[in-house]
Short mmCIF file of C-alpha atoms in Angstrom, two decimals:
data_model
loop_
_atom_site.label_atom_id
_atom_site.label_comp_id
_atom_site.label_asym_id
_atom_site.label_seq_id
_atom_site.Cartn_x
_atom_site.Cartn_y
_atom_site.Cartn_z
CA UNK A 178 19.20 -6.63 -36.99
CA UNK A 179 17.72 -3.76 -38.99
CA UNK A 180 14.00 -1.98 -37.48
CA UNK A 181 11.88 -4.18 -40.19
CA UNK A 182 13.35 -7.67 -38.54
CA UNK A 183 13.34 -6.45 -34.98
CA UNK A 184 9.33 -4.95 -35.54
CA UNK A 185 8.52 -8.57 -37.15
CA UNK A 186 10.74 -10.62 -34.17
CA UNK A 187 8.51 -8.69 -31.12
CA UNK A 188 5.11 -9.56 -32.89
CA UNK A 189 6.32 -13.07 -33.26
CA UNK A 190 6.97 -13.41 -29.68
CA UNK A 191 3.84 -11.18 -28.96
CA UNK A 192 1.49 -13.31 -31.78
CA UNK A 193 2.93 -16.91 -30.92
CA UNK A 194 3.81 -19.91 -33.18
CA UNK A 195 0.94 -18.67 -35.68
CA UNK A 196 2.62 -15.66 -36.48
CA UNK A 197 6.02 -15.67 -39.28
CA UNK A 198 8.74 -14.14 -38.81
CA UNK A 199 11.44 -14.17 -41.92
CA UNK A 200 14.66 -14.13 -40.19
CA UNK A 201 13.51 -16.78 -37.75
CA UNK A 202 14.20 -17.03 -33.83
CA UNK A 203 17.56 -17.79 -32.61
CA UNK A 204 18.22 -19.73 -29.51
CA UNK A 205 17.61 -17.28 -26.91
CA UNK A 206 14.27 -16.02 -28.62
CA UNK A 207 13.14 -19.43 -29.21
CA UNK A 208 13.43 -20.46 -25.29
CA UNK A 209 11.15 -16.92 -24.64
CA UNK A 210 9.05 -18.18 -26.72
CA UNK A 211 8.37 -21.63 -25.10
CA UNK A 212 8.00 -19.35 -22.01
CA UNK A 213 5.25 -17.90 -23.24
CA UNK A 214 3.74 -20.72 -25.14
CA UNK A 215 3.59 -22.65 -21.67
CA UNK A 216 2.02 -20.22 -19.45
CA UNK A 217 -0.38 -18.29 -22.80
CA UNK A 218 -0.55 -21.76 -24.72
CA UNK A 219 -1.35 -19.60 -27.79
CA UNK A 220 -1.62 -23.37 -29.82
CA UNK A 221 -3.93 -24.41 -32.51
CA UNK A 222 -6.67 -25.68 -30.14
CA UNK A 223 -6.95 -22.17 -28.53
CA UNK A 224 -6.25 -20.15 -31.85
CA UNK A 225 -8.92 -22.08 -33.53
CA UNK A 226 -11.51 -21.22 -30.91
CA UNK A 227 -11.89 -25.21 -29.96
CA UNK A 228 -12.60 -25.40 -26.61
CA UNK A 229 -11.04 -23.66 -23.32
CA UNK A 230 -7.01 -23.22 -23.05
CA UNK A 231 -5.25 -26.18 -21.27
CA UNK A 232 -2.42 -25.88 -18.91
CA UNK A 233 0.57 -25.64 -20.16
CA UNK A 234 3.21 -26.41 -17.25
CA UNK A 235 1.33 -29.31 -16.51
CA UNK A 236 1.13 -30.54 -12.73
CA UNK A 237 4.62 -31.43 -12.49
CA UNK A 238 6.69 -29.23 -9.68
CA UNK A 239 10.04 -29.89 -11.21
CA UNK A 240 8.83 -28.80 -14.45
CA UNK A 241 7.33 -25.88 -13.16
CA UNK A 242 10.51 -25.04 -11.05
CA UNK A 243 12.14 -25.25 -14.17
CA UNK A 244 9.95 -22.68 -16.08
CA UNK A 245 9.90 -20.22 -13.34
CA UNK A 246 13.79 -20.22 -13.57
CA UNK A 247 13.44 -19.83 -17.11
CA UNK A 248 11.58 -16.54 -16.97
CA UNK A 249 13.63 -15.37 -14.65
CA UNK A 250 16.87 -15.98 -16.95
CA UNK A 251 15.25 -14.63 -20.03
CA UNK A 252 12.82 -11.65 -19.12
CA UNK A 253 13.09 -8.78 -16.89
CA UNK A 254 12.29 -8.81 -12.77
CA UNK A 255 8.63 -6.65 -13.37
CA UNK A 256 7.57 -9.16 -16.50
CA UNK A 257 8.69 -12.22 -14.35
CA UNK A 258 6.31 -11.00 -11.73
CA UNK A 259 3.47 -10.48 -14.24
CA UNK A 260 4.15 -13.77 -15.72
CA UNK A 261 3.93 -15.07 -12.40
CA UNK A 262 0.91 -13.16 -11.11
CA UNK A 263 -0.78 -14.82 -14.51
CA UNK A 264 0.63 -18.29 -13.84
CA UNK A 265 -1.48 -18.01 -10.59
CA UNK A 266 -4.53 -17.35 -12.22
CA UNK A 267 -4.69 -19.47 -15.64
CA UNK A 268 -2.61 -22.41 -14.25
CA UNK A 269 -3.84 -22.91 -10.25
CA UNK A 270 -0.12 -22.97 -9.22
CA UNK A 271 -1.03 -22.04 -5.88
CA UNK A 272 -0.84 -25.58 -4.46
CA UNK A 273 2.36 -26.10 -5.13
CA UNK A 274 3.79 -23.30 -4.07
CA UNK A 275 3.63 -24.90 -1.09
CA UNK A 276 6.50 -27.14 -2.09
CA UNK A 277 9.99 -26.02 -1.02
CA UNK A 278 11.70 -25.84 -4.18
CA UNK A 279 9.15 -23.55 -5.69
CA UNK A 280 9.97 -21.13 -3.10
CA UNK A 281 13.15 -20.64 -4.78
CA UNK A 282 12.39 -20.68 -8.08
CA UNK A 283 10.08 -17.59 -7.89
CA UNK A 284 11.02 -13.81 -7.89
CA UNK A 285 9.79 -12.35 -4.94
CA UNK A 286 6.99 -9.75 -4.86
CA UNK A 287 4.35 -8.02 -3.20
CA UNK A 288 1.86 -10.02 -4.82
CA UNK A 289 3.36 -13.57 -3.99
CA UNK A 290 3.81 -12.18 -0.89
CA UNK A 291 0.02 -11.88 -0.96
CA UNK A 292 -0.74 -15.30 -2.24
CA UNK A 293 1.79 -17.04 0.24
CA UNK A 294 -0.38 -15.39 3.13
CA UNK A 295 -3.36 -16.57 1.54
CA UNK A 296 -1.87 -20.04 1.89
CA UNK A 297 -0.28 -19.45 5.40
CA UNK A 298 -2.84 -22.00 6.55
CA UNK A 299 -2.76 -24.97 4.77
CA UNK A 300 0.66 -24.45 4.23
CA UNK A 301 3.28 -27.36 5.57
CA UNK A 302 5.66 -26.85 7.62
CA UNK A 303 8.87 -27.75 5.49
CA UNK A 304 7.37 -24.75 3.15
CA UNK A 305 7.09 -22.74 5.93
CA UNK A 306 10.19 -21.36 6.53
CA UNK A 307 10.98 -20.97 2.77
CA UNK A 308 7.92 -18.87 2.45
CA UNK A 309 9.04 -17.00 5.48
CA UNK A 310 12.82 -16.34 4.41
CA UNK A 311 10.73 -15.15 0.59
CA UNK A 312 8.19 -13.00 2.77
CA UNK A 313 11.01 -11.17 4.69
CA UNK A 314 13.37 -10.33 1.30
CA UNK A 315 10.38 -8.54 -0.24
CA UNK A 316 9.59 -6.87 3.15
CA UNK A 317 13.12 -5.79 3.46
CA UNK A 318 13.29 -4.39 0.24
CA UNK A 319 10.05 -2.55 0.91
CA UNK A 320 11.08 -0.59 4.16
CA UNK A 321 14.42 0.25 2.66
CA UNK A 322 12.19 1.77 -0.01
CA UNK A 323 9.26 3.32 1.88
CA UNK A 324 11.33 3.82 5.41
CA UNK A 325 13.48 7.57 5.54
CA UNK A 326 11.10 9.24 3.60
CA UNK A 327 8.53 8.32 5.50
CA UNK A 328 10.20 9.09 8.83
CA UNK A 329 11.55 12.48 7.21
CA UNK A 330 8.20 13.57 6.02
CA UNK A 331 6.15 12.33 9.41
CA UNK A 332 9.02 14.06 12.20
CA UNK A 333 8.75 17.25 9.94
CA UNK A 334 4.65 17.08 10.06
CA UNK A 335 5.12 16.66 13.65
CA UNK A 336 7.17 19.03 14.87
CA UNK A 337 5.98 21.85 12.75
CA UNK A 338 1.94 20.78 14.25
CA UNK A 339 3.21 22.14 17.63
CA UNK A 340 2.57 25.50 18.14
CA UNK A 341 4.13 28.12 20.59
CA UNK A 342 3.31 31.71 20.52
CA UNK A 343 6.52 33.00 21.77
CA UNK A 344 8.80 31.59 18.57
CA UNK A 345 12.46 31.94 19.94
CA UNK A 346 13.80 32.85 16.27
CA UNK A 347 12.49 34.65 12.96
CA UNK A 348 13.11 31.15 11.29
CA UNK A 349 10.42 29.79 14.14
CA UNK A 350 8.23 31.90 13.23
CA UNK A 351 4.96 30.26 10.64
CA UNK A 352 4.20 33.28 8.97
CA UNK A 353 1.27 32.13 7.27
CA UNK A 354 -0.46 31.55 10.55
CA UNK A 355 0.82 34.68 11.96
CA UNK A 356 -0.44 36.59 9.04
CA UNK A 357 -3.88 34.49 9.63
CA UNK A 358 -4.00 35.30 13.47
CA UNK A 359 -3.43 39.41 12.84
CA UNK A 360 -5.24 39.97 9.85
CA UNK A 361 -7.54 42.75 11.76
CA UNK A 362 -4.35 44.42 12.91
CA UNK A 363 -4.06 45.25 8.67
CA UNK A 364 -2.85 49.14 8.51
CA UNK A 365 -4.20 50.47 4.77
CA UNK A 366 -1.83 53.25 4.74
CA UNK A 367 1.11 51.70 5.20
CA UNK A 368 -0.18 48.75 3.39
CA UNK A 369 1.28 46.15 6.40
CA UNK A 370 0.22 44.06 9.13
CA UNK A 371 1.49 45.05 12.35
CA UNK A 372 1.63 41.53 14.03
CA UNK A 373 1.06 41.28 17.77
CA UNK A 374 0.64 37.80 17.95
CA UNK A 375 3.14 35.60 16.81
CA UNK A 376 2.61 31.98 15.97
CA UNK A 377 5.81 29.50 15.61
CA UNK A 378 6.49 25.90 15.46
CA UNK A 379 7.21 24.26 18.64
CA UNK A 380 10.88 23.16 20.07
CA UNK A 381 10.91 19.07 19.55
CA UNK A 382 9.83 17.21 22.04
CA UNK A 383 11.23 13.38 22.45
CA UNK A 384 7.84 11.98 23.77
CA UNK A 385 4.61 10.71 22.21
CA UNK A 386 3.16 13.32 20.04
CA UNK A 387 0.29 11.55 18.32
CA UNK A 388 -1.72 8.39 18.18
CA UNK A 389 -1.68 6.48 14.88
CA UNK A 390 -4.38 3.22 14.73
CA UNK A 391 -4.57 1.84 11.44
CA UNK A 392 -7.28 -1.09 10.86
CA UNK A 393 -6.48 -3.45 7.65
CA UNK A 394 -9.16 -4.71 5.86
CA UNK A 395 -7.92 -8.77 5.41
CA UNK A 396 -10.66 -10.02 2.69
CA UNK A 397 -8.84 -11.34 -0.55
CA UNK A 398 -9.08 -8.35 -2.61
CA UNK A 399 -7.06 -6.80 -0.08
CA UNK A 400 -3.90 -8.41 0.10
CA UNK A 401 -1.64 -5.83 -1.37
CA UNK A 402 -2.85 -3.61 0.45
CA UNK A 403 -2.18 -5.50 3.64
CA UNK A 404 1.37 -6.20 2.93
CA UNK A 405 2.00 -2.68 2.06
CA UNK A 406 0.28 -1.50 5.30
CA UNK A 407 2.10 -3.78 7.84
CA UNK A 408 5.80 -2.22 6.51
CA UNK A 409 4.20 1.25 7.08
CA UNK A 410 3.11 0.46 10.78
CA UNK A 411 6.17 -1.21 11.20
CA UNK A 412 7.94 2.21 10.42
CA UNK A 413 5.76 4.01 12.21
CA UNK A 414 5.79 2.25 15.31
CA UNK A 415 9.89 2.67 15.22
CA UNK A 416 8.84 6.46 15.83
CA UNK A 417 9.24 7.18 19.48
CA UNK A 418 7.06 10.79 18.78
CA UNK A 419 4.01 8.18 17.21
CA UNK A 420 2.59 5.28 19.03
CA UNK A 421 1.30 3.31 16.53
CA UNK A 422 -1.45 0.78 16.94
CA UNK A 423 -2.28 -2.05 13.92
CA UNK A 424 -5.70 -4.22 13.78
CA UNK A 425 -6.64 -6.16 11.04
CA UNK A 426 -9.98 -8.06 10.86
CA UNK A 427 -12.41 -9.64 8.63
CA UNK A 428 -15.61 -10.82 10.37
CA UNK A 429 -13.44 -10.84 13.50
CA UNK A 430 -10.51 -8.20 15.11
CA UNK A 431 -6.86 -9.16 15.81
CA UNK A 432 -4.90 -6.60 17.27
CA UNK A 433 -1.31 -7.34 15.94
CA UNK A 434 0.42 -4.05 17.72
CA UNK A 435 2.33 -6.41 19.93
CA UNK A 436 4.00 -7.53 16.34
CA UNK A 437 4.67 -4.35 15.01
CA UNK A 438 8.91 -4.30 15.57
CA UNK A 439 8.54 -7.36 13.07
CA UNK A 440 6.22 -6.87 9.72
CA UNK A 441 7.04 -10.81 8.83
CA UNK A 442 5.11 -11.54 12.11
CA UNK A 443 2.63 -9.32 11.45
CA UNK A 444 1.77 -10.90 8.10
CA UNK A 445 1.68 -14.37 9.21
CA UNK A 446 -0.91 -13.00 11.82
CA UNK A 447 -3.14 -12.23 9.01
CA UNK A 448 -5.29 -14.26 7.22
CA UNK A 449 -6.66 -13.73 3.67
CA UNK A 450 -9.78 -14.14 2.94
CA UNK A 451 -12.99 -14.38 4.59
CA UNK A 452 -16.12 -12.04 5.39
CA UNK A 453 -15.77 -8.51 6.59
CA UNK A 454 -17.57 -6.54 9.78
CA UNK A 455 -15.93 -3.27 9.60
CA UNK A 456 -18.09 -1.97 12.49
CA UNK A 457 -17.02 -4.40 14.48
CA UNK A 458 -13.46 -3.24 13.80
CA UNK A 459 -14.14 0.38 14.24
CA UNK A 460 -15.53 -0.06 17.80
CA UNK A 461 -12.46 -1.85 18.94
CA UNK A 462 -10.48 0.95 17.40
CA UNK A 463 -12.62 3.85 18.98
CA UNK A 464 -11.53 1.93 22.54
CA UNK A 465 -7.79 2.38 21.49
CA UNK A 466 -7.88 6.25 21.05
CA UNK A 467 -7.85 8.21 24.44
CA UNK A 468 -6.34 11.54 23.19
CA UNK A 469 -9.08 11.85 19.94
CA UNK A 470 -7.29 15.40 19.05
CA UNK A 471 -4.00 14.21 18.94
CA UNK A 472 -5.14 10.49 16.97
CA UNK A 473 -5.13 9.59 13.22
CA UNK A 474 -7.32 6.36 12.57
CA UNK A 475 -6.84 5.58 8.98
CA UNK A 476 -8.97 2.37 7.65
CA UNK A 477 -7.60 0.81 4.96
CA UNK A 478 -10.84 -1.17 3.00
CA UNK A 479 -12.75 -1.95 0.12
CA UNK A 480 -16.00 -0.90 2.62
CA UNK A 481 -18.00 -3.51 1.59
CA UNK A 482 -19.61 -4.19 4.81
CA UNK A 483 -20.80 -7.06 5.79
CA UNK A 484 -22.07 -5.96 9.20
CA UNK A 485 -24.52 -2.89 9.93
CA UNK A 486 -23.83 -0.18 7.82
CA UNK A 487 -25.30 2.39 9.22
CA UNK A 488 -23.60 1.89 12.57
CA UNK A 489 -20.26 1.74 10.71
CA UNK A 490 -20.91 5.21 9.17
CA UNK A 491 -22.28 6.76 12.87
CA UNK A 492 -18.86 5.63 14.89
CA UNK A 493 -16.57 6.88 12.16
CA UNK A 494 -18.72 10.14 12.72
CA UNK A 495 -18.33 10.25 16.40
CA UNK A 496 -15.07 9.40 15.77
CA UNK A 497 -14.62 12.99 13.47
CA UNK A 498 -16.77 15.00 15.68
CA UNK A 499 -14.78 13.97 18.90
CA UNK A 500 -11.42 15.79 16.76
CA UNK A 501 -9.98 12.64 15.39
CA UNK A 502 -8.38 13.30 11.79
CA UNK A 503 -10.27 10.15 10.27
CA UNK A 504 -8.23 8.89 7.05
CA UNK A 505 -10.07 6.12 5.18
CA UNK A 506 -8.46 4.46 2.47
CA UNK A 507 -9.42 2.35 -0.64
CA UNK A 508 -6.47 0.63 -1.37
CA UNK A 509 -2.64 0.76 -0.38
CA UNK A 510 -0.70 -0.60 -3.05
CA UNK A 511 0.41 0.16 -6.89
CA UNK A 512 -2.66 -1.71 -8.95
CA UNK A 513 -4.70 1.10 -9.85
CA UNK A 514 -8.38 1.91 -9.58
CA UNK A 515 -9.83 -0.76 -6.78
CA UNK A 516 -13.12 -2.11 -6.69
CA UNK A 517 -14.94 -0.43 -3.86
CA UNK A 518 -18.43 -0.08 -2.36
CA UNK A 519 -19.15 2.73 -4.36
CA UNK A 520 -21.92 4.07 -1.82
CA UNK A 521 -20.08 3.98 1.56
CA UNK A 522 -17.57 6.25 -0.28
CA UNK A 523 -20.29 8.51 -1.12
CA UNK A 524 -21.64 8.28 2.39
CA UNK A 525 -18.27 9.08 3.90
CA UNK A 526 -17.73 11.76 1.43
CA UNK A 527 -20.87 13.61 2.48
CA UNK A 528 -19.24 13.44 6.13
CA UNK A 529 -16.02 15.13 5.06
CA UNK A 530 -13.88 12.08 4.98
CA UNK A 531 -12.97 11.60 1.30
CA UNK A 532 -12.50 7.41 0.66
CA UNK A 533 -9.66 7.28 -2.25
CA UNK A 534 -6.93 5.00 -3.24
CA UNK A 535 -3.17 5.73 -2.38
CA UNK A 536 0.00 4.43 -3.63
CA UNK A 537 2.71 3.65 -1.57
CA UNK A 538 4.79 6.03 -2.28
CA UNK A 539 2.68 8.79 -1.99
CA UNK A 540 1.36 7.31 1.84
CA UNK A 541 4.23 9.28 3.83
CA UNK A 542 2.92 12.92 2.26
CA UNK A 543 -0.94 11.25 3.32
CA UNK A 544 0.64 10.87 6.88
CA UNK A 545 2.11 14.08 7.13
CA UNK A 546 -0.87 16.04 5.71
CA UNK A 547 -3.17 14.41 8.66
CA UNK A 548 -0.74 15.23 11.45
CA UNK A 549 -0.82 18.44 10.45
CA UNK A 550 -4.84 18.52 10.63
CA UNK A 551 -4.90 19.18 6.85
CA UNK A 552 -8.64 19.04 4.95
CA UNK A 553 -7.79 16.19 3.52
CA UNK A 554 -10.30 16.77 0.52
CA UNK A 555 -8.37 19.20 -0.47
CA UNK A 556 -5.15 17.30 -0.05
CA UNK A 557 -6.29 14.50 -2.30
CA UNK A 558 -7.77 17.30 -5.09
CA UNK A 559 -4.14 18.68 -5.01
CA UNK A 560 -2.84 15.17 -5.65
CA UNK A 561 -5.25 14.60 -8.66
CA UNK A 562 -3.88 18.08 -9.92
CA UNK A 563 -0.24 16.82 -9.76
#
């Protein structure tokens, strides 16, 4: 097929039955296309502008079982979860997802994930374990992505935040700090530093280091976010130098910790949806922390509040001013900008606790910048810069 008939062949697929195409569709282009046409329904009632687009799987499970195989067969793993995500939202398949066979028609992904918790309530129990045995694949294939690196980076950040002054070898020895510490001991003619106080990274030490808490926002724009989150504590809490504490809430706090050597179970704690009383959340957090200089709280929320704001905003203040490293988040997953409450970030932001978004795979650096005590305004202007 020469560049003219391949051009023509992706618009045809792209523009739907309305568009021509001169060399035609062959079998395998023709089945994409029916793929499409179900789920887009690009016909002559919505082409024409006559009314509102109609479903076009119909309410049949089979049939929909049958299409979701289809896309898998035909298109590649990222556009089958687009497809999917879109199938969710122009088609209402959410209900029956709930039936068993749909469970294995689907490609698993973070955002069915999300959906399936949303569900986790009315769901049956004969879909309950194939939503469980879906749940745990994508979980899996999360930590194996997410879990060394984050270890790596998180050990390093906490063995090279203990200081000793009496550094045992030259490679010990931070020299940035040292230069820091002797910077009146500067000799002008000889151009040098004559160093009498060295400052090296502490010998490892096998016990508990620092305190991680991490509160998860669980309203429904969250979701992502709190799948994303649990595999992260989950890693975390395998760290014997961290002892890792995870709360999620909505207008109420559930402290899932007790879950934490199993991120399945911690999903199915959660539930989607709902109101949101993030001061209520905070104060059961600010109980957790005992050692506030050794004790990263990051919140992961959209900060709309639903409680008293202005109490919110004072506790994560006496949280910062007591020496906690205070890490507040926007979002934890891969869907770009969030929708946020555009003037709690500003009000945090005046308090030196920058509110941002953060992928996933950029969360272990985030971790390792705040056990090292790291302005973390700076950290995420560096990260804009990159």
């Amino acid at each position: 097929m020469n560049a003219v008939d391949e051009r023509e062949r992706r618009w045809r697929l792209v523009l739907g039955r309305e568009a021509r195409c001169a060399s035609g569709l062959g079998a395998t282009d023709q089945a994409m296309d029916a793929a499409l046409e179900a789920l887009y329904n690009r016909g002559d009632a919505a082409s024409a502008g006559g009314g509102e687009r109609s479903a076009g799987l119909g309410g049949s499970a089979p049939r929909v079982a049958r299409w979701l195989g289809d896309i898998r067969e035909y298109f590649p793993s990222t556009v089958v979860q687009v497809m999917q995500k879109d199938a969710m939202e122009r088609l209402g398949l959410h209900q029956l997802l709930l039936e068993p066979e749909m469970m294995e028609a689907v490609e698993p992904d973070v955002h069915l994930v999300g959906t399936l918790l949303s569900l986790n309530r009315v769901m049956p129990d004969e879909a309950r374990e194939s939503a469980r045995a879906l749940v745990r694949k994508v979980v899996e294939d999360l930590e194996r992505r997410v879990a060394q690196k984050t270890r790596s980076l998180v050990q390093g950040a906490i063995d090279r935040s203990a200081r000793t002054h009496r550094p045992r070898r030259v490679s010990d020895i931070d020299w940035n700090a040292t230069i820091r510490r002797n910077l009146a001991h500067y000799l002008p003619e000889y151009r040098t530093i004559v160093p009498q106080n060295l400052v090296g990274y502490g010998r490892r030490s096998q016990g508990v280091q620092k305190d991680v808490v991490l509160a998860i926002d669980q309203s429904g724009s969250m979701a992502s976010s709190v799948v994303y989150a649990s595999v992260f504590g989950a890693v975390l809490a395998s760290m014997k130098t961290l002892r890792t504490s995870l709360v999620v809430f909505d207008t109420s706090v559930v402290d899932l910790t007790e879950q934490l050597t199993d991120p399945v179970e911690v999903l199915f704690g959660t539930q989607l949806g709902g109101g949101t009383h993030i001061n209520k959340a905070i104060a059961y957090c600010q109980g957790l922390i005992g050692r506030p200089n050794d004790s990263i709280f990051v919140l992961i929320s959209d900060l709309y509040e639903g409680g008293v704001r202005a109490e919110m905003l004072r506790r994560i203040a006496s949280m910062q001013a007591a020496g906690v490293q205070v890490v507040v988040l926007l979002a934890l997953s891969d869907e770009g900008a969030p929708f946020y409450d555009r003037e709690n970030a500003a009000a945090l932001a005046e308090m030196g606790v920058p509110a941002f978004a953060c992928t996933p795979d950029v969360f272990p650096e985030l971790m390792a910048a705040a056990i090292q005590g790291q302005p973390l305004t700076a950290w995420v202007d560096r990260q804009k810069e990159a």
